[in-house]
PDB file of C-alpha atoms in Angstrom:
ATOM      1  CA  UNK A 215     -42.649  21.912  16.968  1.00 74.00           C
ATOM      2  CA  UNK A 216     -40.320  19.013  17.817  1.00 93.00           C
ATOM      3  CA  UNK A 217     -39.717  16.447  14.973  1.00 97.00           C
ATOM      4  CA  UNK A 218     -39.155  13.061  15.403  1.00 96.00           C
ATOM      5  CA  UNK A 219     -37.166   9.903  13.436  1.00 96.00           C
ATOM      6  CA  UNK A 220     -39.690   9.001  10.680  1.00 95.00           C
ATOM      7  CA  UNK A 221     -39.551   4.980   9.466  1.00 92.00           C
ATOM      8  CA  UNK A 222     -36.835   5.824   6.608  1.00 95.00           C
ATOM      9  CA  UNK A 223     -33.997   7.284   9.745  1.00 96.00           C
ATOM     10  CA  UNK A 224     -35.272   4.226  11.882  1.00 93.00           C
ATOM     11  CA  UNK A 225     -34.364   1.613   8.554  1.00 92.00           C
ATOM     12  CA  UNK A 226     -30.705   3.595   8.041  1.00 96.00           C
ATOM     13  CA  UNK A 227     -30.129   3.928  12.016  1.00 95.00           C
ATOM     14  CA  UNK A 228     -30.832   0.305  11.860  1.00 93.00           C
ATOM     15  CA  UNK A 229     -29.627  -1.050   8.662  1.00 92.00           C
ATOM     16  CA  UNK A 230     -26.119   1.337   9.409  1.00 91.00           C
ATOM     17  CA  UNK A 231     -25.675   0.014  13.351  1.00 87.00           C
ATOM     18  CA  UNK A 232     -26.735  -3.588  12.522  1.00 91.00           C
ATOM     19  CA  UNK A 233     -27.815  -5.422  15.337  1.00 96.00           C
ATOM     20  CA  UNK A 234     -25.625  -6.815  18.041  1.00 97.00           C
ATOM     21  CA  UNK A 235     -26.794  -9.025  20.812  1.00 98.00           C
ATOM     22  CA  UNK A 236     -23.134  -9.462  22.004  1.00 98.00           C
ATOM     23  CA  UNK A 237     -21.008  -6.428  23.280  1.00 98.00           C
ATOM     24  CA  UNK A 238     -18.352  -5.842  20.523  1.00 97.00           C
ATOM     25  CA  UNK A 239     -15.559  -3.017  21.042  1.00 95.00           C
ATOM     26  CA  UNK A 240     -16.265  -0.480  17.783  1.00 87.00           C
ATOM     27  CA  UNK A 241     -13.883   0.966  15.809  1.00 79.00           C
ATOM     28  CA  UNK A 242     -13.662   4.067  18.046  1.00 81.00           C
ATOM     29  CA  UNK A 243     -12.591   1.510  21.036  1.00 91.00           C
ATOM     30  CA  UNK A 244     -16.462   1.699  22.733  1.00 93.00           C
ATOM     31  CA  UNK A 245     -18.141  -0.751  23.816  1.00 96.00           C
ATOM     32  CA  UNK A 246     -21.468  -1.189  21.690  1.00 95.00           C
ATOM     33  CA  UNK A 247     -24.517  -3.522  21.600  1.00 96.00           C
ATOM     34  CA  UNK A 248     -28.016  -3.841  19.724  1.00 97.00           C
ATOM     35  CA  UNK A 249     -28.271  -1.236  16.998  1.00 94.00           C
ATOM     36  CA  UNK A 250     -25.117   1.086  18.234  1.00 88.00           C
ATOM     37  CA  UNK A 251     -25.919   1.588  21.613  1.00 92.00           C
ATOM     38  CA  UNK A 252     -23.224   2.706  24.139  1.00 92.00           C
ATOM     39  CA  UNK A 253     -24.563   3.983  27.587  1.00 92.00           C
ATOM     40  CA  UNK A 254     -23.223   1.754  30.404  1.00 96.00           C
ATOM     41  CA  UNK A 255     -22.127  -1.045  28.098  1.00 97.00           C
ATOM     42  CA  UNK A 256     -18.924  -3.066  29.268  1.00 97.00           C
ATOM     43  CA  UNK A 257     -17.682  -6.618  27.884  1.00 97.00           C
ATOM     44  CA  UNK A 258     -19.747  -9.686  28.414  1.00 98.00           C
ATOM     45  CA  UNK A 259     -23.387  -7.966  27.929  1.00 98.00           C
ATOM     46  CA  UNK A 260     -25.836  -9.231  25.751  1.00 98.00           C
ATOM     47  CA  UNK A 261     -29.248  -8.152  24.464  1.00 98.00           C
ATOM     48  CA  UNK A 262     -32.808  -9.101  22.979  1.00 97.00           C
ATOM     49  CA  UNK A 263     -33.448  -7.568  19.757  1.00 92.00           C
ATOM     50  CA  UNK A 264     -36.712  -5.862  21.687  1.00 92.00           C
ATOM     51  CA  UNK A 265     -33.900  -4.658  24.133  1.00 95.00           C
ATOM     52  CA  UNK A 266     -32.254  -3.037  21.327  1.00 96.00           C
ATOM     53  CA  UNK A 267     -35.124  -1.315  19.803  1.00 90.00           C
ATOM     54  CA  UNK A 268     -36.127   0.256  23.403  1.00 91.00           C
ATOM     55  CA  UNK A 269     -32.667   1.137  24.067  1.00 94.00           C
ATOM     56  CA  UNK A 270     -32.064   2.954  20.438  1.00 94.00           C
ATOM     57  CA  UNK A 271     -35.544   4.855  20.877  1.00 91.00           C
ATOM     58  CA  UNK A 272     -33.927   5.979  23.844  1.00 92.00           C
ATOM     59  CA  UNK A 273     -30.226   7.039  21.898  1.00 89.00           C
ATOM     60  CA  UNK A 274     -32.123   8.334  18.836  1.00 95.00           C
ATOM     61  CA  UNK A 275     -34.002  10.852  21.503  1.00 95.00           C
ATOM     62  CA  UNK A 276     -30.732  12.705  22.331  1.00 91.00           C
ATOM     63  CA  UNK A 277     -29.831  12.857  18.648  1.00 95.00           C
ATOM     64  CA  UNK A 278     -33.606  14.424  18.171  1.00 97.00           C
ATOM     65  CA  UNK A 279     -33.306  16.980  20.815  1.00 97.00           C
ATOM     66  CA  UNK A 280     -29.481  17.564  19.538  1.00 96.00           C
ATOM     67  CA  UNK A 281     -30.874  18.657  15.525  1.00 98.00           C
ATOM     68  CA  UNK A 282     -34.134  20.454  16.716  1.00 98.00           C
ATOM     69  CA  UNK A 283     -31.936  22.216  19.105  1.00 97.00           C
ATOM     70  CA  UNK A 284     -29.066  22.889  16.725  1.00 97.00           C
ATOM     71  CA  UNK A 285     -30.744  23.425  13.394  1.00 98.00           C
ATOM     72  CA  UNK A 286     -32.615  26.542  12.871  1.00 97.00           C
ATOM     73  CA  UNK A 287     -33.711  26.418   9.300  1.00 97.00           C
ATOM     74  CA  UNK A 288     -36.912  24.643   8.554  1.00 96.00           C
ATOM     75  CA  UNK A 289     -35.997  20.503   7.805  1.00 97.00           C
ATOM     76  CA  UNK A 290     -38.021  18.365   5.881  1.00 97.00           C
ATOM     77  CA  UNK A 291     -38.832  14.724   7.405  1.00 97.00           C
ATOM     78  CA  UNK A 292     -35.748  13.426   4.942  1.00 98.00           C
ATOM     79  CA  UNK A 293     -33.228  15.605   5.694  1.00 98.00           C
ATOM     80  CA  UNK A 294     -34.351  15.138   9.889  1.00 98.00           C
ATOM     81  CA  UNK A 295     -33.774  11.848  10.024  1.00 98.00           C
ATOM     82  CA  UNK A 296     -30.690  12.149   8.036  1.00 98.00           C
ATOM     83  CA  UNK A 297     -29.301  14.532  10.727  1.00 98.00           C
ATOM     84  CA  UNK A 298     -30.622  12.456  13.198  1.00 97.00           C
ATOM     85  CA  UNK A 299     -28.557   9.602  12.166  1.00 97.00           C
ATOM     86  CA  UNK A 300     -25.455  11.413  11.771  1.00 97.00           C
ATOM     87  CA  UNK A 301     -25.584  12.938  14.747  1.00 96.00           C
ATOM     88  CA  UNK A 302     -26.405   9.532  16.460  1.00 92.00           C
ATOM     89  CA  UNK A 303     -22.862   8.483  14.820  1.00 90.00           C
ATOM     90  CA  UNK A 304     -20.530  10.835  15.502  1.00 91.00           C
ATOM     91  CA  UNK A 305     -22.304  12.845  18.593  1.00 90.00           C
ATOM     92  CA  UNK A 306     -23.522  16.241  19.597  1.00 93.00           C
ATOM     93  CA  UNK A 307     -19.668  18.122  19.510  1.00 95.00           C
ATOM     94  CA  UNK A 308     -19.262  16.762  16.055  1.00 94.00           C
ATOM     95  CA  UNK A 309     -22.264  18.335  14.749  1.00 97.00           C
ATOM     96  CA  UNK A 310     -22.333  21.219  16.944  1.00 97.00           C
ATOM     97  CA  UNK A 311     -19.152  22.552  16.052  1.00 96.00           C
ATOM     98  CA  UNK A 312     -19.436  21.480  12.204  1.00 97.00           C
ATOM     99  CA  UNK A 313     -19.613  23.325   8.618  1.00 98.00           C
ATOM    100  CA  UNK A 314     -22.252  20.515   7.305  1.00 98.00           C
ATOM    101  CA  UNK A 315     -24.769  22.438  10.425  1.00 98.00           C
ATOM    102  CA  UNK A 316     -23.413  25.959   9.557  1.00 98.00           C
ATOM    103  CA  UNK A 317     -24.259  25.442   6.176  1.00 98.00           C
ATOM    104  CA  UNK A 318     -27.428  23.946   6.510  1.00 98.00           C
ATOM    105  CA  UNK A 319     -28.558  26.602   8.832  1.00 98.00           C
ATOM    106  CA  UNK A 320     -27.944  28.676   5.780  1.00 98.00           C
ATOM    107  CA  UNK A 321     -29.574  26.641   3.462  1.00 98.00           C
ATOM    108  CA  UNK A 322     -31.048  23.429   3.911  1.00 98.00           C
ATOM    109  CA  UNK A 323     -30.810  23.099   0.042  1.00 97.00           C
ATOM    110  CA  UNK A 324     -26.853  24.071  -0.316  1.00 97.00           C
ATOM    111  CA  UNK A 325     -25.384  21.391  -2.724  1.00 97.00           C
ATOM    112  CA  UNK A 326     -22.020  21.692  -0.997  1.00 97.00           C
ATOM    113  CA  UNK A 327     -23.892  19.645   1.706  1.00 98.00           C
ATOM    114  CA  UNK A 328     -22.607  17.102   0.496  1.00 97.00           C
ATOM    115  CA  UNK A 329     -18.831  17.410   0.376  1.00 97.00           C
ATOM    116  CA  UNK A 330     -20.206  17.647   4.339  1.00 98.00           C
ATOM    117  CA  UNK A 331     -21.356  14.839   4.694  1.00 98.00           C
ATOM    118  CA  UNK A 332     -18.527  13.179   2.824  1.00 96.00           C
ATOM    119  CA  UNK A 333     -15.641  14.760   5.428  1.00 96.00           C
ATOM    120  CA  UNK A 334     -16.741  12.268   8.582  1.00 97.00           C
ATOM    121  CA  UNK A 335     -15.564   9.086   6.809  1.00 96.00           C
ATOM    122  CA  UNK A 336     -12.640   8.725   9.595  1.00 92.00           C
ATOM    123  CA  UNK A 337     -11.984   7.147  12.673  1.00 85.00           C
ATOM    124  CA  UNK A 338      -8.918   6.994  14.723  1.00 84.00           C
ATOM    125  CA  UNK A 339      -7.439   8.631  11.747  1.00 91.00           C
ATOM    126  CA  UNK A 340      -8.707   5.840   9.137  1.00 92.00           C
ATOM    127  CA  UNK A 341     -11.012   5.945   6.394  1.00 95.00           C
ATOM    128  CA  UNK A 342     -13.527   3.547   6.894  1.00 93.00           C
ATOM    129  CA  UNK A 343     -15.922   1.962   4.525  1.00 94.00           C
ATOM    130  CA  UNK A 344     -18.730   1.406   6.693  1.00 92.00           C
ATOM    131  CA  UNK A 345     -18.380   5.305   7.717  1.00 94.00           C
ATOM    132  CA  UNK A 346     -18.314   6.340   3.696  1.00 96.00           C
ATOM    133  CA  UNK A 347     -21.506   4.036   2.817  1.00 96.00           C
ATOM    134  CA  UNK A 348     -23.170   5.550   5.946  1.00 97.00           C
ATOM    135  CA  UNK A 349     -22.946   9.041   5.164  1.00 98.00           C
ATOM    136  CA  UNK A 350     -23.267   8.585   1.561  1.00 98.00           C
ATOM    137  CA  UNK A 351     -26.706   6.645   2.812  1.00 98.00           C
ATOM    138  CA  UNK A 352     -27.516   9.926   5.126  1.00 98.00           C
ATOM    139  CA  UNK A 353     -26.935  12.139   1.852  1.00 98.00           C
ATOM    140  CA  UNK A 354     -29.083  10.227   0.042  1.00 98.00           C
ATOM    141  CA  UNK A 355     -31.763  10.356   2.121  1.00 98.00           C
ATOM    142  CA  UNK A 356     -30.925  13.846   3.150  1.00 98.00           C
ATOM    143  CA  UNK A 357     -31.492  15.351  -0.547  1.00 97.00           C
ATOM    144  CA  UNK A 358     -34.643  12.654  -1.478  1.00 96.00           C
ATOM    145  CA  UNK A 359     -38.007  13.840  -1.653  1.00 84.00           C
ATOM    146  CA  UNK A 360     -40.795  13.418   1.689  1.00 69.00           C
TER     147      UNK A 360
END
């Protein structure tokens, strides 16, 4: 069956986008707004913050499709939504073509997970401290109990 983003991957989705009701340029160089959203966003928009909720259902249903799709090994709810978030970060490539989905494909349970997590702390070739508390946040919720 499909899984969806429980409440906890809603609150870090959320609480890791923050919420925008003015376009802003990211740290990639894309233009963002509400709680990280990208599609068809250009300088000058703005948003409600029930704009931004609709609009990140929307996001956080490609990010769904991309982990049921891409992870074969049975997920708990925690680890889902942690997947969903990352992948809602850094895209479908990233995780497609990465070690942290070959491993967990493995073995949900693999402690080397984390190291993982831990290697998409970069953007544009810097380490950034908003990246490192997010997936640090993702492993958390990753390895807590449902």
């Amino acid at each position: 069956r499909e899984m969806t983003t429980g409440r906890l991957g809603l609150e870090l989705i959320k609480n890791s986008e923050g919420f925008k009701a003015d376009a802003y340029l990211c740290p990639a160089g894309v233009w963002t707004i509400g709680y990280g959203h990208t599609k068809g966003v250009k300088r000058g928009d703005t948003c409600t913050p029930e704009e931004a909720e609709t609009w990140l259902i929307q996001d956080i249903a490609e990010a769904e499709k991309a982990v049921n799709r891409l992870v074969t090994a049975p997920l708990t709810q925690n680890k889902f939504d942690a997947l969903v978030d990352f992948v809602f970060n850094l895209g479908f490539d990233a995780f497609y073509g990465s070690t942290l989905r070959k491993k967990i494909n493995v073995d949900p349970e693999d402690p080397t997970i984390v190291g993982e997590f831990g290697r998409w702390i970069y953007a544009n070739g810097q380490r950034l401290p908003g990246l490192v508390r997010r997936r640090k946040a993702e492993v958390d919720l990753y390895f807590s109990e449902n």
